[in-house]
Amino acid sequence: MCKADIMIDGKKLCEVPVIVDNMGGKSLDITNFRKETGYITYDPGFGNTGSCRSSITYLDGEKGLLQYRGYPIEDLVENCDFVEVAYLLVHGYLPTVKERKKYADLLNENSLIHPQMRNFFRNYPDNAHPMSILAAMVVSLQPFYPEIDLAEDPEKQMDLNVTRLLSKMRTIAAFTYRKIAGMEFVNPNSKYSYCENFLNMMFSSPVKEYVPNPIHIKALNKLLILHADHEQNCSTTAVRLIGSSEANLYAAVSAGICALWGPKHGGANQAVIEMLEQILESGESLTKIVERAKDKDDPFKLMGFGHRVYKTYDPRAKIARKMCDEVLADLGTSDPLLELAEQLEDIALHDPYFVERNLYPNVDFYTGIIFRAMGIPTNMYTVMFALGRLPGWIAHYLEWNHDPYEKIGRPRQLYTGPQTKKILPIEERT
Ligand code: ACO
């Protein structure tokens, strides 16, 4: 095995093993670094830290590559539906016809949520953000479906719990929308496929059954696949970290939902559309918008731009941009926000500030325009992201569960507070 010397002031401190992963990625194994040297490493934002071994998703940010279980994202979007990709992520391989059918049946059998949970929705404030409801409802599933802790056959029970969560979170997402819109809930219907069922629960009325539009169904499948996993991002790391304490799957996924909510992560899809709407309404020039995004004294950032890992065009953004044109053309409609987004992208990509920093559109820049075309309201976009990301979160939770290298997550810190102090009697304190 290859080793690297760590030197301090020209003197060898220790040697650490070098690990080369399946795609040639190199890392220094510092597992015993503190024990052997007394030093820790400092890496805010974990930009250089590999926190686990994972066989789920591979991405190369310099080349703009993304693969789930070895399959390129472009191929998955063209050739699979979301349920197949969810199966792939969770089980590690694409299902056969028989497995696909069994999985679809299991998803249908487990799609209802406990009647008592409907009261939770009703008692939520009408102005609640859908992500708040989603996170609360997912963690609330645990007492209603506690088999995970009682399992005699943990593998079988875990499979059931995974399928349950995939199915029930779709129902919860649709109920969340209807609660906020002040509409009665529509139950899932087993005659529909996964995505059709979701659209039916969203858009049916008690008097008129919604006939799912095939263009919407196709677009939804693709969008959910685009979001299905993205290795150790903020929300997935949250899921793995919570899972590392041996908290249950619902608790870990609920934490992932909360992490996703932020505008620097999945909340960016909502923020992009709000930004574009605001530009359209104010008539502010795009050049000025880009100038503001560059100004360090202005907190404004170009939402949907930049990425920790991609230093070239995000492959998901490339697919989403193409989808915008296709979906709008198929629906025979147009959207002024698409034109605006394309102009904004063009200006930014020719600006030295964005070029020097390798800032390109990320997945969230164009997806909102497609959700908008499907009639999904802006505050639901991050919920849609969460629905897509769910199989990835589950796959990472399960992977952690089976990995002999995994330990409870517990980083160190660089302490910057006061040194040891003595408590003075109260009358002597100033
Ligand atoms: N607009 C203007 N400047 C930007 C932007 C942006 N959107 N993104 C990064 N920069 C600048 C930073 O100010 C920084 O400049 P500096 O070197 O002069 O200090 C430089 O580019 C590097 O950016 P960092 O913030 O250090 O990069 P980091 O990896 O920490 O952050 C992030 C990545 C959070 C995505 C950031 O680019 C951002 O805030 N983007 C806007 C929000 C967004 O679209 N989030 C969705 C990301 S995709 C996802 O999570 C699904």
mmCIF file of C-alpha atoms in Angstrom, residues 121-377:
data_model
loop_
_atom_site.group_PDB
_atom_site.id
_atom_site.type_symbol
_atom_site.label_atom_id
_atom_site.label_comp_id
_atom_site.label_asym_id
_atom_site.label_seq_id
_atom_site.Cartn_x
_atom_site.Cartn_y
_atom_site.Cartn_z
ATOM 1 C CA PHE A 121 -52.431 18.414 8.699
ATOM 2 C CA ARG A 122 -55.693 20.121 9.665
ATOM 3 C CA ASN A 123 -54.172 21.684 12.780
ATOM 4 C CA TYR A 124 -51.220 23.167 10.959
ATOM 5 C CA PRO A 125 -51.382 26.968 10.375
ATOM 6 C CA ASP A 126 -52.640 27.744 6.848
ATOM 7 C CA ASN A 127 -49.569 29.858 6.109
ATOM 8 C CA ALA A 128 -47.077 27.120 7.063
ATOM 9 C CA HIS A 129 -44.315 26.390 4.594
ATOM 10 C CA PRO A 130 -44.900 22.958 2.981
ATOM 11 C CA MET A 131 -41.364 21.837 3.947
ATOM 12 C CA SER A 132 -42.214 22.344 7.613
ATOM 13 C CA ILE A 133 -45.303 20.131 7.258
ATOM 14 C CA LEU A 134 -43.394 17.520 5.254
ATOM 15 C CA ALA A 135 -40.586 17.193 7.829
ATOM 16 C CA ALA A 136 -43.066 16.961 10.717
ATOM 17 C CA MET A 137 -45.276 14.396 8.988
ATOM 18 C CA VAL A 138 -42.393 12.144 7.982
ATOM 19 C CA VAL A 139 -41.030 11.913 11.539
ATOM 20 C CA SER A 140 -44.626 11.435 12.748
ATOM 21 C CA LEU A 141 -44.882 8.214 10.708
ATOM 22 C CA GLN A 142 -42.644 6.425 13.215
ATOM 23 C CA PRO A 143 -45.198 5.832 16.019
ATOM 24 C CA PHE A 144 -47.815 4.720 13.467
ATOM 25 C CA TYR A 145 -45.467 2.321 11.672
ATOM 26 C CA PRO A 146 -42.943 1.272 14.318
ATOM 27 C CA GLU A 147 -42.121 -2.159 12.864
ATOM 28 C CA ILE A 148 -38.585 -1.059 12.196
ATOM 29 C CA ASP A 149 -37.811 -1.450 15.919
ATOM 30 C CA LEU A 150 -39.845 -4.625 16.432
ATOM 31 C CA ALA A 151 -38.638 -6.609 13.459
ATOM 32 C CA GLU A 152 -37.959 -10.313 13.809
ATOM 33 C CA ASP A 153 -36.564 -10.288 10.290
ATOM 34 C CA PRO A 154 -34.767 -6.904 10.072
ATOM 35 C CA GLU A 155 -33.971 -7.183 6.336
ATOM 36 C CA LYS A 156 -37.583 -7.899 5.344
ATOM 37 C CA GLN A 157 -38.961 -5.266 7.685
ATOM 38 C CA MET A 158 -36.501 -2.698 6.417
ATOM 39 C CA ASP A 159 -37.608 -3.411 2.838
ATOM 40 C CA LEU A 160 -41.212 -2.917 3.878
ATOM 41 C CA ASN A 161 -40.408 0.266 5.764
ATOM 42 C CA VAL A 162 -38.454 1.645 2.829
ATOM 43 C CA THR A 163 -41.326 1.006 0.412
ATOM 44 C CA ARG A 164 -43.790 2.422 2.880
ATOM 45 C CA LEU A 165 -41.815 5.608 3.221
ATOM 46 C CA LEU A 166 -41.437 6.009 -0.555
ATOM 47 C CA SER A 167 -45.160 5.600 -1.020
ATOM 48 C CA LYS A 168 -46.418 7.481 2.006
ATOM 49 C CA MET A 169 -44.158 10.490 1.509
ATOM 50 C CA ARG A 170 -45.752 10.958 -1.913
ATOM 51 C CA THR A 171 -49.187 10.975 -0.229
ATOM 52 C CA ILE A 172 -47.937 13.354 2.473
ATOM 53 C CA ALA A 173 -46.523 15.718 -0.181
ATOM 54 C CA ALA A 174 -49.855 15.848 -2.032
ATOM 55 C CA PHE A 175 -51.845 16.263 1.219
ATOM 56 C CA THR A 176 -49.489 19.103 2.205
ATOM 57 C CA TYR A 177 -50.348 20.951 -0.996
ATOM 58 C CA ARG A 178 -54.088 20.428 -0.474
ATOM 59 C CA LYS A 179 -53.910 21.556 3.155
ATOM 60 C CA ILE A 180 -52.170 24.805 2.162
ATOM 61 C CA ALA A 181 -54.619 25.318 -0.723
ATOM 62 C CA GLY A 182 -57.577 24.711 1.648
ATOM 63 C CA MET A 183 -58.808 21.694 -0.342
ATOM 64 C CA GLU A 184 -60.076 18.290 0.822
ATOM 65 C CA PHE A 185 -57.586 15.441 0.616
ATOM 66 C CA VAL A 186 -57.751 12.986 -2.280
ATOM 67 C CA ASN A 187 -56.668 9.446 -1.441
ATOM 68 C CA PRO A 188 -54.167 7.516 -3.547
ATOM 69 C CA ASN A 189 -55.694 5.254 -6.173
ATOM 70 C CA SER A 190 -54.033 1.921 -7.003
ATOM 71 C CA LYS A 191 -55.033 2.114 -10.662
ATOM 72 C CA TYR A 192 -52.362 4.773 -11.186
ATOM 73 C CA SER A 193 -48.591 4.587 -11.532
ATOM 74 C CA TYR A 194 -46.381 6.357 -8.951
ATOM 75 C CA CYS A 195 -46.244 9.744 -10.691
ATOM 76 C CA GLU A 196 -49.829 9.629 -12.023
ATOM 77 C CA ASN A 197 -51.027 8.885 -8.510
ATOM 78 C CA PHE A 198 -49.206 11.920 -7.154
ATOM 79 C CA LEU A 199 -50.654 14.229 -9.804
ATOM 80 C CA ASN A 200 -54.126 12.787 -9.220
ATOM 81 C CA MET A 201 -53.890 13.430 -5.458
ATOM 82 C CA MET A 202 -52.692 16.984 -6.172
ATOM 83 C CA PHE A 203 -55.150 18.046 -8.832
ATOM 84 C CA SER A 204 -58.367 15.980 -8.595
ATOM 85 C CA SER A 205 -61.428 17.654 -7.165
ATOM 86 C CA PRO A 206 -64.159 15.836 -5.162
ATOM 87 C CA VAL A 207 -66.527 16.297 -8.100
ATOM 88 C CA LYS A 208 -64.194 15.878 -11.034
ATOM 89 C CA GLU A 209 -61.448 13.318 -11.394
ATOM 90 C CA TYR A 210 -58.295 14.814 -12.853
ATOM 91 C CA VAL A 211 -57.049 13.016 -15.932
ATOM 92 C CA PRO A 212 -53.256 13.036 -15.593
ATOM 93 C CA ASN A 213 -51.607 14.680 -18.585
ATOM 94 C CA PRO A 214 -49.019 12.306 -20.173
ATOM 95 C CA ILE A 215 -46.655 15.274 -20.725
ATOM 96 C CA HIS A 216 -46.800 16.055 -17.000
ATOM 97 C CA ILE A 217 -46.281 12.398 -16.061
ATOM 98 C CA LYS A 218 -43.220 12.089 -18.305
ATOM 99 C CA ALA A 219 -41.762 15.377 -17.045
ATOM 100 C CA LEU A 220 -42.360 14.456 -13.404
ATOM 101 C CA ASN A 221 -40.633 11.086 -13.811
ATOM 102 C CA LYS A 222 -37.606 12.800 -15.353
ATOM 103 C CA LEU A 223 -37.451 15.544 -12.736
ATOM 104 C CA LEU A 224 -37.652 13.083 -9.851
ATOM 105 C CA ILE A 225 -34.865 10.993 -11.434
ATOM 106 C CA LEU A 226 -32.695 14.127 -11.801
ATOM 107 C CA HIS A 227 -33.017 14.753 -8.070
ATOM 108 C CA ALA A 228 -32.801 11.129 -6.877
ATOM 109 C CA ASP A 229 -29.269 11.218 -5.461
ATOM 110 C CA HIS A 230 -26.178 13.391 -5.385
ATOM 111 C CA GLU A 231 -23.729 11.634 -3.040
ATOM 112 C CA GLN A 232 -22.575 13.483 0.126
ATOM 113 C CA ASN A 233 -24.489 16.759 -0.190
ATOM 114 C CA CYS A 234 -25.765 18.707 2.848
ATOM 115 C CA SER A 235 -29.084 16.830 3.260
ATOM 116 C CA THR A 236 -27.666 13.352 2.575
ATOM 117 C CA THR A 237 -24.874 14.009 5.032
ATOM 118 C CA ALA A 238 -27.547 15.047 7.550
ATOM 119 C CA VAL A 239 -29.392 11.749 6.926
ATOM 120 C CA ARG A 240 -26.186 9.724 7.398
ATOM 121 C CA LEU A 241 -25.213 11.700 10.498
ATOM 122 C CA ILE A 242 -28.603 11.215 12.176
ATOM 123 C CA GLY A 243 -28.586 7.557 11.105
ATOM 124 C CA SER A 244 -25.132 7.171 12.663
ATOM 125 C CA SER A 245 -26.673 7.609 16.124
ATOM 126 C CA GLU A 246 -28.927 4.630 15.244
ATOM 127 C CA ALA A 247 -31.987 6.891 15.133
ATOM 128 C CA ASN A 248 -34.773 5.407 12.997
ATOM 129 C CA LEU A 249 -35.176 5.926 9.242
ATOM 130 C CA TYR A 250 -38.067 8.414 9.570
ATOM 131 C CA ALA A 251 -36.046 10.616 11.954
ATOM 132 C CA ALA A 252 -33.036 10.565 9.626
ATOM 133 C CA VAL A 253 -35.104 11.409 6.524
ATOM 134 C CA SER A 254 -36.941 14.165 8.378
ATOM 135 C CA ALA A 255 -33.552 15.720 9.196
ATOM 136 C CA GLY A 256 -32.636 15.460 5.513
ATOM 137 C CA ILE A 257 -35.820 17.342 4.598
ATOM 138 C CA CYS A 258 -34.925 20.129 7.049
ATOM 139 C CA ALA A 259 -31.400 20.398 5.614
ATOM 140 C CA LEU A 260 -32.757 20.505 2.069
ATOM 141 C CA TRP A 261 -35.104 23.392 2.897
ATOM 142 C CA GLY A 262 -32.323 26.028 3.015
ATOM 143 C CA PRO A 263 -31.882 28.359 0.004
ATOM 144 C CA LYS A 264 -28.235 27.345 -0.371
ATOM 145 C CA HIS A 265 -29.419 23.779 -1.004
ATOM 146 C CA GLY A 266 -32.812 22.507 -2.267
ATOM 147 C CA GLY A 267 -34.633 25.713 -1.284
ATOM 148 C CA ALA A 268 -32.839 27.359 -4.200
ATOM 149 C CA ASN A 269 -35.468 26.136 -6.712
ATOM 150 C CA GLN A 270 -38.135 28.258 -4.998
ATOM 151 C CA ALA A 271 -35.678 31.156 -4.623
ATOM 152 C CA VAL A 272 -34.821 31.085 -8.368
ATOM 153 C CA ILE A 273 -38.435 31.520 -9.461
ATOM 154 C CA GLU A 274 -39.017 34.239 -6.846
ATOM 155 C CA MET A 275 -35.887 36.018 -8.102
ATOM 156 C CA LEU A 276 -36.987 35.789 -11.752
ATOM 157 C CA GLU A 277 -40.519 36.951 -10.904
ATOM 158 C CA GLN A 278 -39.107 39.862 -8.983
ATOM 159 C CA ILE A 279 -36.840 40.852 -11.887
ATOM 160 C CA LEU A 280 -39.766 40.657 -14.304
ATOM 161 C CA GLU A 281 -41.998 42.719 -12.030
ATOM 162 C CA SER A 282 -39.414 45.384 -11.207
ATOM 163 C CA GLY A 283 -38.075 45.647 -14.760
ATOM 164 C CA GLU A 284 -34.552 45.836 -13.285
ATOM 165 C CA SER A 285 -31.906 45.299 -15.978
ATOM 166 C CA LEU A 286 -30.176 41.901 -16.014
ATOM 167 C CA THR A 287 -26.767 43.554 -16.177
ATOM 168 C CA LYS A 288 -27.585 45.341 -12.922
ATOM 169 C CA ILE A 289 -28.746 42.065 -11.355
ATOM 170 C CA VAL A 290 -25.449 40.425 -12.270
ATOM 171 C CA GLU A 291 -23.542 43.450 -10.880
ATOM 172 C CA ARG A 292 -25.451 43.093 -7.598
ATOM 173 C CA ALA A 293 -24.605 39.360 -7.428
ATOM 174 C CA LYS A 294 -20.896 40.277 -7.747
ATOM 175 C CA ASP A 295 -20.986 43.047 -5.138
ATOM 176 C CA LYS A 296 -19.548 41.721 -1.868
ATOM 177 C CA ASP A 297 -21.406 44.431 0.098
ATOM 178 C CA ASP A 298 -24.746 43.193 -1.258
ATOM 179 C CA PRO A 299 -26.057 39.915 0.250
ATOM 180 C CA PHE A 300 -27.815 39.142 -3.062
ATOM 181 C CA LYS A 301 -26.567 36.020 -4.902
ATOM 182 C CA LEU A 302 -27.613 34.681 -8.275
ATOM 183 C CA MET A 303 -29.875 31.870 -7.093
ATOM 184 C CA GLY A 304 -29.483 28.602 -8.992
ATOM 185 C CA PHE A 305 -25.846 29.428 -9.778
ATOM 186 C CA GLY A 306 -22.704 27.894 -8.309
ATOM 187 C CA HIS A 307 -21.994 24.540 -6.764
ATOM 188 C CA ARG A 308 -19.534 23.142 -4.235
ATOM 189 C CA VAL A 309 -18.545 20.258 -6.486
ATOM 190 C CA TYR A 310 -19.352 21.176 -10.109
ATOM 191 C CA LYS A 311 -16.734 23.383 -11.680
ATOM 192 C CA THR A 312 -18.395 23.051 -15.072
ATOM 193 C CA TYR A 313 -22.017 22.886 -16.240
ATOM 194 C CA ASP A 314 -24.110 20.738 -13.852
ATOM 195 C CA PRO A 315 -25.287 17.800 -16.041
ATOM 196 C CA ARG A 316 -28.700 17.958 -14.351
ATOM 197 C CA ALA A 317 -29.074 21.634 -15.301
ATOM 198 C CA LYS A 318 -28.227 20.742 -18.907
ATOM 199 C CA ILE A 319 -31.032 18.154 -18.959
ATOM 200 C CA ALA A 320 -33.484 20.480 -17.173
ATOM 201 C CA ARG A 321 -32.780 23.328 -19.600
ATOM 202 C CA LYS A 322 -33.540 21.065 -22.582
ATOM 203 C CA MET A 323 -36.642 19.764 -20.798
ATOM 204 C CA CYS A 324 -37.970 23.319 -20.359
ATOM 205 C CA ASP A 325 -38.086 23.770 -24.148
ATOM 206 C CA GLU A 326 -39.577 20.310 -24.749
ATOM 207 C CA VAL A 327 -42.241 20.486 -22.039
ATOM 208 C CA LEU A 328 -43.373 24.004 -22.949
ATOM 209 C CA ALA A 329 -43.482 23.043 -26.662
ATOM 210 C CA ASP A 330 -45.439 19.837 -25.920
ATOM 211 C CA LEU A 331 -47.905 21.793 -23.793
ATOM 212 C CA GLY A 332 -48.143 24.462 -26.505
ATOM 213 C CA THR A 333 -47.308 27.227 -24.062
ATOM 214 C CA SER A 334 -44.512 29.671 -23.251
ATOM 215 C CA ASP A 335 -43.137 31.267 -20.106
ATOM 216 C CA PRO A 336 -41.494 34.717 -19.923
ATOM 217 C CA LEU A 337 -39.395 33.420 -17.009
ATOM 218 C CA LEU A 338 -37.641 30.928 -19.308
ATOM 219 C CA GLU A 339 -36.528 33.664 -21.670
ATOM 220 C CA LEU A 340 -35.366 35.727 -18.710
ATOM 221 C CA ALA A 341 -33.461 32.786 -17.199
ATOM 222 C CA GLU A 342 -31.695 32.102 -20.514
ATOM 223 C CA GLN A 343 -30.690 35.750 -20.889
ATOM 224 C CA LEU A 344 -29.435 35.844 -17.293
ATOM 225 C CA GLU A 345 -27.404 32.680 -17.842
ATOM 226 C CA ASP A 346 -25.897 34.117 -21.019
ATOM 227 C CA ILE A 347 -24.805 37.349 -19.307
ATOM 228 C CA ALA A 348 -23.380 35.525 -16.277
ATOM 229 C CA LEU A 349 -21.481 32.953 -18.331
ATOM 230 C CA HIS A 350 -19.720 35.760 -20.243
ATOM 231 C CA ASP A 351 -18.840 37.727 -17.105
ATOM 232 C CA PRO A 352 -15.223 37.319 -15.849
ATOM 233 C CA TYR A 353 -16.442 37.083 -12.205
ATOM 234 C CA PHE A 354 -18.529 33.977 -12.987
ATOM 235 C CA VAL A 355 -15.979 32.556 -15.436
ATOM 236 C CA GLU A 356 -13.048 32.854 -12.989
ATOM 237 C CA ARG A 357 -15.026 31.210 -10.196
ATOM 238 C CA ASN A 358 -16.475 28.455 -12.429
ATOM 239 C CA LEU A 359 -20.035 29.463 -11.545
ATOM 240 C CA TYR A 360 -22.593 27.728 -13.785
ATOM 241 C CA PRO A 361 -26.323 27.088 -13.459
ATOM 242 C CA ASN A 362 -27.045 24.237 -11.044
ATOM 243 C CA VAL A 363 -30.002 21.822 -11.032
ATOM 244 C CA ASP A 364 -32.286 24.395 -9.409
ATOM 245 C CA PHE A 365 -31.934 27.061 -12.106
ATOM 246 C CA TYR A 366 -34.337 25.561 -14.648
ATOM 247 C CA THR A 367 -36.440 22.969 -12.785
ATOM 248 C CA GLY A 368 -38.839 25.533 -11.280
ATOM 249 C CA ILE A 369 -39.920 26.577 -14.782
ATOM 250 C CA ILE A 370 -41.005 22.982 -15.490
ATOM 251 C CA PHE A 371 -42.810 22.633 -12.136
ATOM 252 C CA ARG A 372 -44.552 25.936 -12.951
ATOM 253 C CA ALA A 373 -45.680 24.607 -16.336
ATOM 254 C CA MET A 374 -47.182 21.611 -14.518
ATOM 255 C CA GLY A 375 -49.273 23.878 -12.277
ATOM 256 C CA ILE A 376 -47.268 23.172 -9.120
ATOM 257 C CA PRO A 377 -47.078 26.258 -6.884
#
